[in-house]
XYZ file of N, CA and C in Angstrom:
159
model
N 0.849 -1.177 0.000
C 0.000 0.000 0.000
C 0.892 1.237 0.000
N 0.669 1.960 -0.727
C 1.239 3.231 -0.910
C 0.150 4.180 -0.149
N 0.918 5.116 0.654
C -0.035 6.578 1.442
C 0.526 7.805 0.381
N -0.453 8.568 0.186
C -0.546 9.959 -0.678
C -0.250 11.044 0.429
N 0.194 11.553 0.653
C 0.525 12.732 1.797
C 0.656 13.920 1.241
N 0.552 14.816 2.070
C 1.215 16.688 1.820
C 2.221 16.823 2.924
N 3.320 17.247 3.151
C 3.960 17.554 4.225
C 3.396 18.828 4.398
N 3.437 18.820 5.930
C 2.462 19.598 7.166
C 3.544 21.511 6.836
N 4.302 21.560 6.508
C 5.201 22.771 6.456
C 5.047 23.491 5.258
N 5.804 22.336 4.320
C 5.976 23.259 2.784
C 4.911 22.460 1.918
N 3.928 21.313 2.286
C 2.503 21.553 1.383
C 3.078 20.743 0.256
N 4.195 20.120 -0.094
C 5.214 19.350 -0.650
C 4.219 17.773 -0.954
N 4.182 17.670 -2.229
C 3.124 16.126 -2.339
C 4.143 14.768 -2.228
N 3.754 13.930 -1.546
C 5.077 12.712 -1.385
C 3.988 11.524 -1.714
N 4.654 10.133 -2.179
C 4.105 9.188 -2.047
C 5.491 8.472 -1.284
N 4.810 8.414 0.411
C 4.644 6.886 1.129
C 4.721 5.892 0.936
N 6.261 4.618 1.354
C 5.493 2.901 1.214
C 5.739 2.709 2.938
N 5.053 1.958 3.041
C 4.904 1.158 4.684
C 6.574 1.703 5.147
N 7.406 1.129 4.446
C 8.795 1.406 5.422
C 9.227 2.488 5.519
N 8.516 3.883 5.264
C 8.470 5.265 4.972
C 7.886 5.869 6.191
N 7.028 5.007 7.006
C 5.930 5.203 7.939
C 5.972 4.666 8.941
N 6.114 5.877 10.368
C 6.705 5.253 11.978
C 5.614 4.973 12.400
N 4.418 5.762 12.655
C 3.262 6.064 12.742
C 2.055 6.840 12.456
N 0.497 6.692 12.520
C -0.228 7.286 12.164
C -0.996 7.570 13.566
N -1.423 9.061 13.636
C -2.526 9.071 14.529
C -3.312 10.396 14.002
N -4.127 11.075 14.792
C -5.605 11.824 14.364
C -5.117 13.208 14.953
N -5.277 14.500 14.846
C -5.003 15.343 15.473
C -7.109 16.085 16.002
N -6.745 17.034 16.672
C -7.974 17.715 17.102
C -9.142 17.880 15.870
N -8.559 18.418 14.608
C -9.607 17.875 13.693
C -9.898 16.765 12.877
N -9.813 16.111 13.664
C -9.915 14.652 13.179
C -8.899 14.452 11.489
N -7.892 15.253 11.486
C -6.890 14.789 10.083
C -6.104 13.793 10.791
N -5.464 12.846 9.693
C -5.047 12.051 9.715
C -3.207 12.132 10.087
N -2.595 11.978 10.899
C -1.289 12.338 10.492
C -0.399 11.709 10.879
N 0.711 11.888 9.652
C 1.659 10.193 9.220
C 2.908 11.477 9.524
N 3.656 10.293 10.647
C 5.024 10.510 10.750
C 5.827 9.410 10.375
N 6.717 10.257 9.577
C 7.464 9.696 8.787
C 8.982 9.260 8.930
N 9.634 8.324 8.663
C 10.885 7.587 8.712
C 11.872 9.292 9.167
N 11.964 9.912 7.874
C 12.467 11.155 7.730
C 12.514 11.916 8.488
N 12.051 11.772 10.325
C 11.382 12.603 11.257
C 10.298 14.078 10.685
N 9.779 13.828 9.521
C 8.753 15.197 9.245
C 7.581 14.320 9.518
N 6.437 15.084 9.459
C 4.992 15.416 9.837
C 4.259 15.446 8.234
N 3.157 14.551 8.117
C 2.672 14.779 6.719
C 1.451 14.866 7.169
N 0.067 14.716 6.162
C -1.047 14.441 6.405
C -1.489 13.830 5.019
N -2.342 12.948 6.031
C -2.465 12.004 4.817
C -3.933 12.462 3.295
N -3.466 12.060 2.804
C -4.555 12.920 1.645
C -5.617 11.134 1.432
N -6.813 11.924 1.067
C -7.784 10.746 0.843
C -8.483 10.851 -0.402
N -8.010 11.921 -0.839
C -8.083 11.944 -2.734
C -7.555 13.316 -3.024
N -6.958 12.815 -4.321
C -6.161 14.375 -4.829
C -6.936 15.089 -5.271
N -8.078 15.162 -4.993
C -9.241 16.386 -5.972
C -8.780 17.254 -4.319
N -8.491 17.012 -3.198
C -8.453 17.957 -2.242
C -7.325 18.859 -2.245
N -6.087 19.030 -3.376
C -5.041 19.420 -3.136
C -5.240 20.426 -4.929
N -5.282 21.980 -4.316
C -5.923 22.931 -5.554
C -4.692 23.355 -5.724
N -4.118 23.463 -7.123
C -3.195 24.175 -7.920
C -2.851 25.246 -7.586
């Protein structure tokens, strides 16, 4: 399984594989958020129609 992410800073689009990924948990608005091997902060995307040009 591949995860679709934005990093949480510079908004930067990454694709994720499992060994990329320490953990996942939920923040206050219920987003999803993947910390990553790399020690950064992403959030996970659940379709790219949410990420505007």
């Amino acid at each position: 399984m591949m995860y679709h992410v934005i990093h949480k800073m510079t908004h930067e689009l990454k694709i994720l594989n499992p060994a990329d990924v320490l953990d996942m948990d939920t923040d206050s608005e219920g987003r999803i958020i993947v910390h990553g091997a790399d020690q950064q902060i992403y959030f996970l995307l659940a379709s790219k129609d949410l990420v505007i040009d």
